[in-house]
mmCIF file of C-alpha atoms and ligand atoms in Angstrom:
data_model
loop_
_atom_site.group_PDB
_atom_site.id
_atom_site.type_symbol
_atom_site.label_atom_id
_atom_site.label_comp_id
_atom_site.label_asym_id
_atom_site.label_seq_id
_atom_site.Cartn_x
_atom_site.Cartn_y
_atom_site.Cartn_z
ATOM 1 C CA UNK A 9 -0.248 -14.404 -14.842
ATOM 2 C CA UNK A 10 3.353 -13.880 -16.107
ATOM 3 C CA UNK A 11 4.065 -13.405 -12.281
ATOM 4 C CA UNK A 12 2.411 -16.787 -11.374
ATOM 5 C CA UNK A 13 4.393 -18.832 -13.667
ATOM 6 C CA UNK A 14 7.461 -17.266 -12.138
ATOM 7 C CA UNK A 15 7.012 -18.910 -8.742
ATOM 8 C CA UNK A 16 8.483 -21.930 -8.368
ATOM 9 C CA UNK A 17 9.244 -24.733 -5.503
ATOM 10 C CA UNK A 18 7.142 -23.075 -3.155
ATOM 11 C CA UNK A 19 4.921 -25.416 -0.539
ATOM 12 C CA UNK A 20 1.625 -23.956 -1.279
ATOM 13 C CA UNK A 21 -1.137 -24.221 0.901
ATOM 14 C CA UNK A 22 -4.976 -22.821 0.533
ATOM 15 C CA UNK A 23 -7.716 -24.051 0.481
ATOM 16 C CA UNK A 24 -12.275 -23.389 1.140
ATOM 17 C CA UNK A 25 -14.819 -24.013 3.508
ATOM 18 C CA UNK A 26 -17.204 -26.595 1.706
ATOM 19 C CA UNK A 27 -20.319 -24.224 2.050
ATOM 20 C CA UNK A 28 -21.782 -23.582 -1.375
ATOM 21 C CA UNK A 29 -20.820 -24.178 -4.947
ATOM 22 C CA UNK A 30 -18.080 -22.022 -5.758
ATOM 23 C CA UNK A 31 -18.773 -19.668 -8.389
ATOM 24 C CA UNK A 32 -17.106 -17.869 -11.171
ATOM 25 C CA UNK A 33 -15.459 -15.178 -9.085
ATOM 26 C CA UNK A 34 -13.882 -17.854 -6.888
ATOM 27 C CA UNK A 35 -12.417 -18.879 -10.316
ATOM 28 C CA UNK A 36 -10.577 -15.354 -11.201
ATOM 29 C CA UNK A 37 -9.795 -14.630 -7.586
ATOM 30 C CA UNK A 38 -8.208 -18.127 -7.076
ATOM 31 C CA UNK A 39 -8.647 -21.616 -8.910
ATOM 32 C CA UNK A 40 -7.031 -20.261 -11.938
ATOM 33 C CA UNK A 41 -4.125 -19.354 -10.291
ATOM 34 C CA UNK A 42 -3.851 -23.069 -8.452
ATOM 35 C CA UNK A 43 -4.388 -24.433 -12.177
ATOM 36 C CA UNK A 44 -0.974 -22.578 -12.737
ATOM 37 C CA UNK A 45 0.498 -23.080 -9.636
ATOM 38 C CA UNK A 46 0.128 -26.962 -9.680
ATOM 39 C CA UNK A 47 3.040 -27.335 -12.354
ATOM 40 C CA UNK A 48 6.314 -25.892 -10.538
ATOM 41 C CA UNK A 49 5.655 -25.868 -6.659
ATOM 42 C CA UNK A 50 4.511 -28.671 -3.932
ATOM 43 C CA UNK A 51 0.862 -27.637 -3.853
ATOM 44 C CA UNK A 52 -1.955 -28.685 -1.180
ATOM 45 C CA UNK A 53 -5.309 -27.717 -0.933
ATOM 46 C CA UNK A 54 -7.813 -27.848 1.755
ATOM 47 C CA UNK A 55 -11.094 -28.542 2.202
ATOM 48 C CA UNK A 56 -11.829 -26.586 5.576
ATOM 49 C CA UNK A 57 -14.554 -28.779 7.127
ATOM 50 C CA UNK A 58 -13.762 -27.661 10.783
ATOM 51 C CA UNK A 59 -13.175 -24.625 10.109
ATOM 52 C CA UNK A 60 -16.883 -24.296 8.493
ATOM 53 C CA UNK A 61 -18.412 -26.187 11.248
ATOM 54 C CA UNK A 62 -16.943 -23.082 13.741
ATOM 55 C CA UNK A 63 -20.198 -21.062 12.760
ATOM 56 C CA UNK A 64 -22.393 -24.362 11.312
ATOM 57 C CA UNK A 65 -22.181 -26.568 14.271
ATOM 58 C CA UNK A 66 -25.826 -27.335 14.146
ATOM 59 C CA UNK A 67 -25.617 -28.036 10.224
ATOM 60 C CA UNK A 68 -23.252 -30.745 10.072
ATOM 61 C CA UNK A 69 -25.529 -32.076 6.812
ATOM 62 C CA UNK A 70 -24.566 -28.842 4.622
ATOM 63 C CA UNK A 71 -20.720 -28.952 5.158
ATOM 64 C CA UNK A 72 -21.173 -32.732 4.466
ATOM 65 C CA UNK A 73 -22.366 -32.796 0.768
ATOM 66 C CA UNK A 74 -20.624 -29.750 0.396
ATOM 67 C CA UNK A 75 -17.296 -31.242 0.807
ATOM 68 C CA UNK A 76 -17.701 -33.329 -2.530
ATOM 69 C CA UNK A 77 -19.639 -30.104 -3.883
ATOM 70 C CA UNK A 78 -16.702 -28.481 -3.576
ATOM 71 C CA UNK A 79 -13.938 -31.634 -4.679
ATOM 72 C CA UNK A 80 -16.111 -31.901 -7.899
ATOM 73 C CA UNK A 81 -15.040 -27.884 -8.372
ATOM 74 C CA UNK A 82 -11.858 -28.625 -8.100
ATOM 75 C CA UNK A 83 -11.841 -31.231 -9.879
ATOM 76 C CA UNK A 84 -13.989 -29.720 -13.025
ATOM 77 C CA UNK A 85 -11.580 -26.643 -12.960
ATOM 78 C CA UNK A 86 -8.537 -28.447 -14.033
ATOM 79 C CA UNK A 87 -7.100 -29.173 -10.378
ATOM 80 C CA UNK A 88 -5.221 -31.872 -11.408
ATOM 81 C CA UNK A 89 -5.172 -34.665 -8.588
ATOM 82 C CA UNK A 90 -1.834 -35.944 -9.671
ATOM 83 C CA UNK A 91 0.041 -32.457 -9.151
ATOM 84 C CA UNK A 92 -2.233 -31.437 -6.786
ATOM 85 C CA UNK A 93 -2.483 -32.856 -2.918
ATOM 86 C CA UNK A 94 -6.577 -32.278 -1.967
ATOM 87 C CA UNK A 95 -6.868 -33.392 1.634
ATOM 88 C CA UNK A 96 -10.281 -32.959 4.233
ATOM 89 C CA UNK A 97 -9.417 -31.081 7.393
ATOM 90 C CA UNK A 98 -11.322 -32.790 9.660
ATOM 91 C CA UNK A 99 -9.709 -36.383 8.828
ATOM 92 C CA UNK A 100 -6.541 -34.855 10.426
ATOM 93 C CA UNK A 101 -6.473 -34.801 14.060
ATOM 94 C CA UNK A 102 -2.595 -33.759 14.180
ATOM 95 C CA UNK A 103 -4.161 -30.601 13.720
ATOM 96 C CA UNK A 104 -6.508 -30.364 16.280
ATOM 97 C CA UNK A 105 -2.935 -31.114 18.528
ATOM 98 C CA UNK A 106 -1.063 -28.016 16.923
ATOM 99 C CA UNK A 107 -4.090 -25.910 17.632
ATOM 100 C CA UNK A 108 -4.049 -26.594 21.005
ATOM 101 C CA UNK A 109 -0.383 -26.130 21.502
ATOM 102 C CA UNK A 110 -0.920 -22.335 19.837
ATOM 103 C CA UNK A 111 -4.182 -21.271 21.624
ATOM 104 C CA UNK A 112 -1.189 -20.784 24.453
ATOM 105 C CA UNK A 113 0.402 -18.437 22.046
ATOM 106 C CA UNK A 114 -2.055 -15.836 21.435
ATOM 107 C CA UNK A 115 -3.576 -13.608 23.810
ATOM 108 C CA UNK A 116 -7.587 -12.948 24.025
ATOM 109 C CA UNK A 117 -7.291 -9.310 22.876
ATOM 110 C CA UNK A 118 -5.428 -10.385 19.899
ATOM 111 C CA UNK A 119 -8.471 -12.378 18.281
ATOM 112 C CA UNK A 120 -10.873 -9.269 18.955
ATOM 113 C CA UNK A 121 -8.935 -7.538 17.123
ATOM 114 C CA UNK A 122 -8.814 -9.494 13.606
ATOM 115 C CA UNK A 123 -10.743 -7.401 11.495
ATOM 116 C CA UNK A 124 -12.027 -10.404 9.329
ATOM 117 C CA UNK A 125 -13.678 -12.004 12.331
ATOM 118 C CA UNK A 126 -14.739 -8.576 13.532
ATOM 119 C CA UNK A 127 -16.472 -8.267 9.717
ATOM 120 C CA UNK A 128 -17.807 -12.142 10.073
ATOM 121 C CA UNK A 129 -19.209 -11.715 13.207
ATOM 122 C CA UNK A 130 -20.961 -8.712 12.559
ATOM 123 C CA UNK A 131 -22.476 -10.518 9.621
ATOM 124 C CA UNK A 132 -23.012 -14.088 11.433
ATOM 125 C CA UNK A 133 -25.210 -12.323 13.971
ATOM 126 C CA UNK A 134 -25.218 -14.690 16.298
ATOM 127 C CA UNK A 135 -27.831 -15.481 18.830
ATOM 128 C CA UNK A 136 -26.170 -17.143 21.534
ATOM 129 C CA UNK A 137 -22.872 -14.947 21.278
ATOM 130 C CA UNK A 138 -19.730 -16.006 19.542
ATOM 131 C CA UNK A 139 -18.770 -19.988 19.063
ATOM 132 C CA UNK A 140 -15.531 -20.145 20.608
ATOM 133 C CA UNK A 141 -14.273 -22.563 17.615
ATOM 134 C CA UNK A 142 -15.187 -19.955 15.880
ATOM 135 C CA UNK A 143 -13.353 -16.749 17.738
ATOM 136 C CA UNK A 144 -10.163 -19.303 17.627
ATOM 137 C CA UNK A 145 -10.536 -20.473 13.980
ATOM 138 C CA UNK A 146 -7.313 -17.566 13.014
ATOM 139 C CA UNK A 147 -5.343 -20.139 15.260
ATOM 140 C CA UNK A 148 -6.676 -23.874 14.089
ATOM 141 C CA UNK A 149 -5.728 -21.661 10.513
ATOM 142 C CA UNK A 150 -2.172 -21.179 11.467
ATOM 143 C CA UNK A 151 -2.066 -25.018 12.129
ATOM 144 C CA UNK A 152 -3.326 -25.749 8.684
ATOM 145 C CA UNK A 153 -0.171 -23.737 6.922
ATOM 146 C CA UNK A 154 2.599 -24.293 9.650
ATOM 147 C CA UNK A 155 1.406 -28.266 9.461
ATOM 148 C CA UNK A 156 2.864 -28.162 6.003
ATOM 149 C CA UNK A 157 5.813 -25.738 6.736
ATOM 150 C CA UNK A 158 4.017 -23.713 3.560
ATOM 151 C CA UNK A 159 6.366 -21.345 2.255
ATOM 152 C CA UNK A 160 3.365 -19.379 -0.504
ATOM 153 C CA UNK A 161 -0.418 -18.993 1.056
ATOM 154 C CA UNK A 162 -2.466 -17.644 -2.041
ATOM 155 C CA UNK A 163 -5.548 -15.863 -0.711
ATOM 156 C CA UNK A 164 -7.366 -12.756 -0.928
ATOM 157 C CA UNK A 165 -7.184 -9.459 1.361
ATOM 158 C CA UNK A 166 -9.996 -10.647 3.434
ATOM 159 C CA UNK A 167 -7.420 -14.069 4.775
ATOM 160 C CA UNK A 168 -4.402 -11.695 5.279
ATOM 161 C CA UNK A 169 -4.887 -11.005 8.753
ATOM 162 C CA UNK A 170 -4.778 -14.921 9.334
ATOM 163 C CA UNK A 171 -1.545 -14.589 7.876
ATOM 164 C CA UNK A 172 -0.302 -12.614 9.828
ATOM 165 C CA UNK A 173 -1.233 -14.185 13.032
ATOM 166 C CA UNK A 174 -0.031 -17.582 11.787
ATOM 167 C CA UNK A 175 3.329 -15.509 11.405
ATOM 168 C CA UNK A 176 3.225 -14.436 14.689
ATOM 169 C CA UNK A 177 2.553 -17.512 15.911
ATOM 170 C CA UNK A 178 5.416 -19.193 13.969
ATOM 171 C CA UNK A 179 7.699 -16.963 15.088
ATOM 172 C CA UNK A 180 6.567 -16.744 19.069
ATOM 173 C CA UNK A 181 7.017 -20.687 18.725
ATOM 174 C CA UNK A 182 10.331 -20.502 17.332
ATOM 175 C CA UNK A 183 11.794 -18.494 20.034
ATOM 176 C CA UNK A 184 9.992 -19.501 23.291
ATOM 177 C CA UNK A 185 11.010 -23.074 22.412
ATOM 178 C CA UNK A 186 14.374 -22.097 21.035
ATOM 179 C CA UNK A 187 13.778 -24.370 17.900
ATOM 180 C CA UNK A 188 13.370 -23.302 13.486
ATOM 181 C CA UNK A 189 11.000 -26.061 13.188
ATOM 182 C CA UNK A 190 8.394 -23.840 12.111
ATOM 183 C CA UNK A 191 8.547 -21.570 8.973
ATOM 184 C CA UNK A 192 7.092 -18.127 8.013
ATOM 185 C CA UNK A 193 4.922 -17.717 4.980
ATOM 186 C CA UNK A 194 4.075 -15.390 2.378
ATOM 187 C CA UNK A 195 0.749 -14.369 1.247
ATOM 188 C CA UNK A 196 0.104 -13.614 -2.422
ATOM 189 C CA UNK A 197 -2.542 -11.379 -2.963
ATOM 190 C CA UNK A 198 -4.921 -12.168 -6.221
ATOM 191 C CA UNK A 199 -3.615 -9.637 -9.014
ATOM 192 C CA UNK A 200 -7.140 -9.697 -10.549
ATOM 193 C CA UNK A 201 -9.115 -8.660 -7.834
ATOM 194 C CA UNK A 202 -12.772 -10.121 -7.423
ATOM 195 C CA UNK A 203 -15.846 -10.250 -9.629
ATOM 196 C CA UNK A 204 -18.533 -7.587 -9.046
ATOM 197 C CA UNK A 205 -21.903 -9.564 -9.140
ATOM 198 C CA UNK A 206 -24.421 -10.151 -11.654
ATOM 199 C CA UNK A 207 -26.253 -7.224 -9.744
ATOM 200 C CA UNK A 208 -23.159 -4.694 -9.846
ATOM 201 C CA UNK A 209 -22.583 -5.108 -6.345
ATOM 202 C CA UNK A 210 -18.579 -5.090 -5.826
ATOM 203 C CA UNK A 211 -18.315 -8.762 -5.211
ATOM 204 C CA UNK A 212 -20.188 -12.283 -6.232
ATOM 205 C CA UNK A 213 -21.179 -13.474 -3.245
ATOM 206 C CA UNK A 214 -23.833 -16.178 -2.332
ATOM 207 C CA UNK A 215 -25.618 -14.455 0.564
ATOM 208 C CA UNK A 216 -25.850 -11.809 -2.207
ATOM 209 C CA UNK A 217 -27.812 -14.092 -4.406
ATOM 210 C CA UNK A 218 -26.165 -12.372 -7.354
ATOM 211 C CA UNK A 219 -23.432 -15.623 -8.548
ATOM 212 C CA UNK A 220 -22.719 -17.386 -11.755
ATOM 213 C CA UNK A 221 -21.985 -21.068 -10.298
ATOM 214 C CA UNK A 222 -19.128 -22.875 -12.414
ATOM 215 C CA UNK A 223 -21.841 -25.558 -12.301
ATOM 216 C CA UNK A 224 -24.540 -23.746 -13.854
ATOM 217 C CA UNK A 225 -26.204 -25.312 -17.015
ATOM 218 C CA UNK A 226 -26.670 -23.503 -20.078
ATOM 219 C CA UNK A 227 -30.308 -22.108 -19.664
ATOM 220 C CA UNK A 228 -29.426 -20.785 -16.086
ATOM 221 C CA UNK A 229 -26.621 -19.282 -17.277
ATOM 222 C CA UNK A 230 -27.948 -17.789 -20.621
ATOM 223 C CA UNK A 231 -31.272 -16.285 -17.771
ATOM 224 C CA UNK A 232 -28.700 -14.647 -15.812
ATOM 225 C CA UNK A 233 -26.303 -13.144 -18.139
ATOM 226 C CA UNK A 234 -29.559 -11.227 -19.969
ATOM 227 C CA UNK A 235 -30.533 -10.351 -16.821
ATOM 228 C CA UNK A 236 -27.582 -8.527 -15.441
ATOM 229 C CA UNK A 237 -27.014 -5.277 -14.520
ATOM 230 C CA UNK A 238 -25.237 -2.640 -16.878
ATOM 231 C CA UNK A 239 -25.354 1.110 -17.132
ATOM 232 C CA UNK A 240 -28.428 2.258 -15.385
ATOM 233 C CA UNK A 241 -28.359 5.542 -17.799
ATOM 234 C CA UNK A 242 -27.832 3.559 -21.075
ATOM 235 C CA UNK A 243 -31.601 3.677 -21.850
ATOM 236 C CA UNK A 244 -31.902 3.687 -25.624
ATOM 237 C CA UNK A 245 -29.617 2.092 -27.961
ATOM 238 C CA UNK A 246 -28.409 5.218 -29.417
ATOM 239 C CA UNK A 247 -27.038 6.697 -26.064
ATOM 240 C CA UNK A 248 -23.471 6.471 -24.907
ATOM 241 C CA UNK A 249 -23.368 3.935 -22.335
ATOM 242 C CA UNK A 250 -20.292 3.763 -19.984
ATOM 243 C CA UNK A 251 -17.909 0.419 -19.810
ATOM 244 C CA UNK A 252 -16.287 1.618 -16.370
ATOM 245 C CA UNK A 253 -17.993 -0.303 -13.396
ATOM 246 C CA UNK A 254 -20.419 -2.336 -15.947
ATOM 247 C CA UNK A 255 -20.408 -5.573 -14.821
ATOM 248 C CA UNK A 256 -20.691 -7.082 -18.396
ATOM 249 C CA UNK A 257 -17.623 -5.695 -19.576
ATOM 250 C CA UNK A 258 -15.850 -6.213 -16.455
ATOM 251 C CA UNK A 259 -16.189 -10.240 -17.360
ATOM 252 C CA UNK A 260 -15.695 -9.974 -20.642
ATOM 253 C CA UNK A 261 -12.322 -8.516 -19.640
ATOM 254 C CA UNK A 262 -11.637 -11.360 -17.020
ATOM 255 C CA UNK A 263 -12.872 -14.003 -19.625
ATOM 256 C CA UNK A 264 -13.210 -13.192 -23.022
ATOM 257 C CA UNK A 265 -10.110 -14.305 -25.233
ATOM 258 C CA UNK A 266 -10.401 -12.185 -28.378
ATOM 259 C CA UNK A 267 -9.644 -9.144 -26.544
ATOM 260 C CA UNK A 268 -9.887 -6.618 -30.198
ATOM 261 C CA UNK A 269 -13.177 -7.706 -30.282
ATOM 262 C CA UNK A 270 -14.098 -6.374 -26.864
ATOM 263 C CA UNK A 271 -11.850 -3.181 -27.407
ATOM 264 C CA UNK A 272 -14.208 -2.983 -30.544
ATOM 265 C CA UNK A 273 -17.218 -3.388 -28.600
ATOM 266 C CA UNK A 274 -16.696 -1.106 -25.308
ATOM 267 C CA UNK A 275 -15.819 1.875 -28.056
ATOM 268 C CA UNK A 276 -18.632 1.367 -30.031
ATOM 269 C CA UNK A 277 -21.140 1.228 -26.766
ATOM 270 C CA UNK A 278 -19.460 4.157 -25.305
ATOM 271 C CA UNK A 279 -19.989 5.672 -28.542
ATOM 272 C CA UNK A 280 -23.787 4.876 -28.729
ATOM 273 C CA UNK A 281 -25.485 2.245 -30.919
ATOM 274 C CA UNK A 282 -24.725 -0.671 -29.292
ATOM 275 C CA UNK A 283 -27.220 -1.916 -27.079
ATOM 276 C CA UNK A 284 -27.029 -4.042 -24.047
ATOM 277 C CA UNK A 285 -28.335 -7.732 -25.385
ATOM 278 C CA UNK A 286 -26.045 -7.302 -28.354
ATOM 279 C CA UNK A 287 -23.053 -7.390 -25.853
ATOM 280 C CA UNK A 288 -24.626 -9.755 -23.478
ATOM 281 C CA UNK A 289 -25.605 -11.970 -25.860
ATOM 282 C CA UNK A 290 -21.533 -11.829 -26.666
ATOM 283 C CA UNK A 291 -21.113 -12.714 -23.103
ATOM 284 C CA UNK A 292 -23.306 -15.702 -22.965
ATOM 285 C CA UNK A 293 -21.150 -17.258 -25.621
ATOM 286 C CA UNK A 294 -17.980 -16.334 -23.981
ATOM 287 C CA UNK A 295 -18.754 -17.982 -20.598
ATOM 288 C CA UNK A 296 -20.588 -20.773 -22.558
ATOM 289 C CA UNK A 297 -17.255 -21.566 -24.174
ATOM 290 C CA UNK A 298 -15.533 -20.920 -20.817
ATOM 291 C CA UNK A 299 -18.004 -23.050 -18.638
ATOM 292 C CA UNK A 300 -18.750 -26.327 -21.280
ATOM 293 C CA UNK A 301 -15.203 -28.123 -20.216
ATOM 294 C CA UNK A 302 -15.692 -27.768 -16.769
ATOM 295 C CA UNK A 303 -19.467 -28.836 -16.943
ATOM 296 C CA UNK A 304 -18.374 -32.042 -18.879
ATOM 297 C CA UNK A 305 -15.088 -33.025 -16.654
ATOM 298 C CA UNK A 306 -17.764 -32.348 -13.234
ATOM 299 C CA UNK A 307 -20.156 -34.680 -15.032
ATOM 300 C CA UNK A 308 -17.472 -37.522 -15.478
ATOM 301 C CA UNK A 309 -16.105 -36.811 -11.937
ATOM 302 C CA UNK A 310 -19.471 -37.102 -10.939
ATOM 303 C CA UNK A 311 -20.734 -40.524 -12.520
ATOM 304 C CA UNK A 312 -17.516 -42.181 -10.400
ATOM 305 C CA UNK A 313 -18.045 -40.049 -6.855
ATOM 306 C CA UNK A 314 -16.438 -43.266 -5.696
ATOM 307 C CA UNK A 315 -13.114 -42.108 -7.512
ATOM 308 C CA UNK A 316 -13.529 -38.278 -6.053
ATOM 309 C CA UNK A 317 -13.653 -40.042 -2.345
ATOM 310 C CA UNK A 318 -10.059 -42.158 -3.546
ATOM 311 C CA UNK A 319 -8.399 -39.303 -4.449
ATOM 312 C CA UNK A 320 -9.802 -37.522 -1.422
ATOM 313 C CA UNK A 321 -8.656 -40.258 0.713
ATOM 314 C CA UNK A 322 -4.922 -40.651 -0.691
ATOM 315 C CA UNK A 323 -4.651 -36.379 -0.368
ATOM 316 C CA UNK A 324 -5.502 -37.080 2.841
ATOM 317 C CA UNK A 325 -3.817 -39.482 3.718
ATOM 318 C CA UNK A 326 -0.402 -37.701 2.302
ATOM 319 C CA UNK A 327 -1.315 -34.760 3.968
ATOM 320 C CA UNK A 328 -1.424 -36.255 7.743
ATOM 321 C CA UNK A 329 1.992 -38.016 7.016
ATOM 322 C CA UNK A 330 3.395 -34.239 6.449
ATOM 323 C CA UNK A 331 1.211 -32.949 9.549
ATOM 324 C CA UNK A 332 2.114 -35.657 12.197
ATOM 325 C CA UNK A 333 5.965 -35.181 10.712
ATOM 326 C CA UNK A 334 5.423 -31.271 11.886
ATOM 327 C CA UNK A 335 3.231 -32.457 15.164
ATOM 328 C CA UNK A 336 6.516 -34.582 16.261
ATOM 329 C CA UNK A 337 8.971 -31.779 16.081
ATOM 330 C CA UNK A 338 6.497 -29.307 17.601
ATOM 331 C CA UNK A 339 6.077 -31.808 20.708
ATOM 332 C CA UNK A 340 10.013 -32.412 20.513
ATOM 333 C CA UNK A 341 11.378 -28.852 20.977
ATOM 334 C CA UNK A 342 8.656 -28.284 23.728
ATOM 335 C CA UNK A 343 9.959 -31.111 25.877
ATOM 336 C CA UNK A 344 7.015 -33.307 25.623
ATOM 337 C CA UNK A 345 7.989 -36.450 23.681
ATOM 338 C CA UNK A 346 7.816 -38.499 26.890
ATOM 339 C CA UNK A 347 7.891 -42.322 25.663
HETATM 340 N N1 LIG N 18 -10.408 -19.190 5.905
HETATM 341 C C1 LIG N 18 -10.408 -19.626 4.537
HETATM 342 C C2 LIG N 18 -11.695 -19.153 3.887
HETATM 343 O O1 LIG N 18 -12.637 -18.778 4.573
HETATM 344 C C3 LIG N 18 -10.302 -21.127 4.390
HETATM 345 C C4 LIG N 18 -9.037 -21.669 4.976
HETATM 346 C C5 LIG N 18 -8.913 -22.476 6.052
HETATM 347 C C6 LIG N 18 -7.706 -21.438 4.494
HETATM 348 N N2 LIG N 18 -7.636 -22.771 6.301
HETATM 349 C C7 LIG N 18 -6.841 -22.156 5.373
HETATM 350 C C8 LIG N 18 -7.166 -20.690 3.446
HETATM 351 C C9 LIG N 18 -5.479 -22.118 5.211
HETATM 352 C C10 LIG N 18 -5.782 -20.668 3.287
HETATM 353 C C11 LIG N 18 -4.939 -21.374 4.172
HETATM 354 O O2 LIG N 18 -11.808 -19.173 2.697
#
């Protein structure tokens, strides 16, 4: 965190695909840090509509309510509207143009060999073969940053190859046109890592089935907490258990704020005599705590969904000024500003 606040007038760009609730891994790995972010740097974030209709095309209704699913999120997090530029991607057609422009960039090999498509395909399983939107999604991606000349792209290892081909991009673009219009980025890599799931599997994950949503209501929350997995061996409460890969200590690190208590607590259940709904019980009102604020701000967000679309709108709006401004200069140094 000391190393967040340290980055400063940056042009930020990230963003989601609106296709579930975002959970409380999604907050560690990356809302917190645009909660910090937001203060000293020109921050925009996107909700990826195209980009999720590249493997949803026949499910236009999900990424629909999903996009104010995921605005409310935002929103209840602390995302603050007024430092923050939230924009839909599909409302932008400037970016449909740079796309097109950098398909001519990239050559057919260069896609096959992303390993985060290669891991999403293999996943997606899809019937028919691979969407084409959705082999060339890496390059509609590198429209999204270079659209906004961002500077700081904070994702996690899984986006880093889209980095990277955005780079490539940028700078195949610079010198084929002979122009610095477009600008390199960094990527920051989470320093926290993900969330294992409530079922100990390394990451929270919603084809898993094994997520605490940020939206999740007290009773759901308290169910899943008690139910989660912890040290397979630590049978009775008298036995040692072990802290290392258990899942409920592992949050209580990412979340808990009186951090002697849970030093206290991980020696005396390594120790034996501590057993499991002691510390989970702990747990429950640590993310209780953690979770009430940004229950409360998503319920006043959501009794004005009116106000979410505004600020949608304006983000929006903001955004395609910056866009087209990038879209001009693009079509300039190629030669094709006819009129
Ligand atoms: N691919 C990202 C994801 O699956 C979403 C995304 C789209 C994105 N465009 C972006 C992230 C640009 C960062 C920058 O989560």
């Amino acid at each position: 965190m000391k190393e967040l606040s340290s980055i400063k007038n940056e042009i930020i760009l990230t963003g989601d695909r609106p296709t579930g609730r975002l959970h409380i891994g999604h907050y560690v790995g990356s809302l917190s840090q645009r909660v910090i972010l937001q203060n000293n740097n020109t921050q925009y974030v996107l909700i990826a509509d195209a980009q999720a209709l590249t493997d949803n095309a026949e499910n236009p209704e999900k990424i629909r309510e999903n996009v104010i699913e995921l605005a409310l999120d935002y929103l209840a997090v602390g995302i603050d509207p007024n430092l923050t530029t939230i924009y839909i991607q599909s409302q932008i057609p400037e970016f449909m143009e740079l796309t097109t422009y950098y398909l001519n960039l990239v050559n057919e090999g260069r896609l096959h060999r992303n390993p985060t498509i290669k891991t999403e395909v293999e996943q997606r399983k899809f019937a028919d073969g691979v969407p084409v939107g959705f082999l060339v999604y890496p390059i509609s991606q590198a429209a999204d940053i270079s659209g906004f000349k961002a500077t700081f792209v904070p994702v996690g290892d899984d986006q880093k190859p889209m980095i990277e081909i955005t780079n490539e991009i940028v700078r195949r673009f610079n010198r084929v046109y002979k122009t610095d219009c477009l600008k390199e980025c960094r990527a920051s890599i989470p320093p926290i890592g993900r969330l294992p799931g409530i079922d100990g599997q390394a990451k929270m994950s919603k084809s898993l089935d094994n997520c605490i949503y940020l939206a999740d209501p007290s009773d759901i929350l308290k169910k899943k907490v008690m139910g989660m997995f912890t040290d397979p061996n630590h049978l009775r409460v008298e036995d040692s258990g072990a802290v290392e890969g258990n899942p409920v200590f592992t949050y209580l690190d990412a979340f808990a704020t009186d951090i002697d208590k849970v030093e206290d607590l991980k020696a005396r259940y390594q120790h034996g005599g501590l057993g499991d709904v002691t510390v989970k019980l702990f747990l429950f009102d640590v993310l209780e705590e953690f979770m009430t604020p940004i229950r409360q701000q998503r319920t006043e967000y959501q009794k004005d969904l009116g106000e979410v679309w505004n600020i949608l709108k304006k983000g929006t709006e903001v955004s395609r000024g910056v866009v087209a401004q990038t879209l001009t200069e693009v079509k300039e140094a190629m030669g094709i500003n006819y009129f």
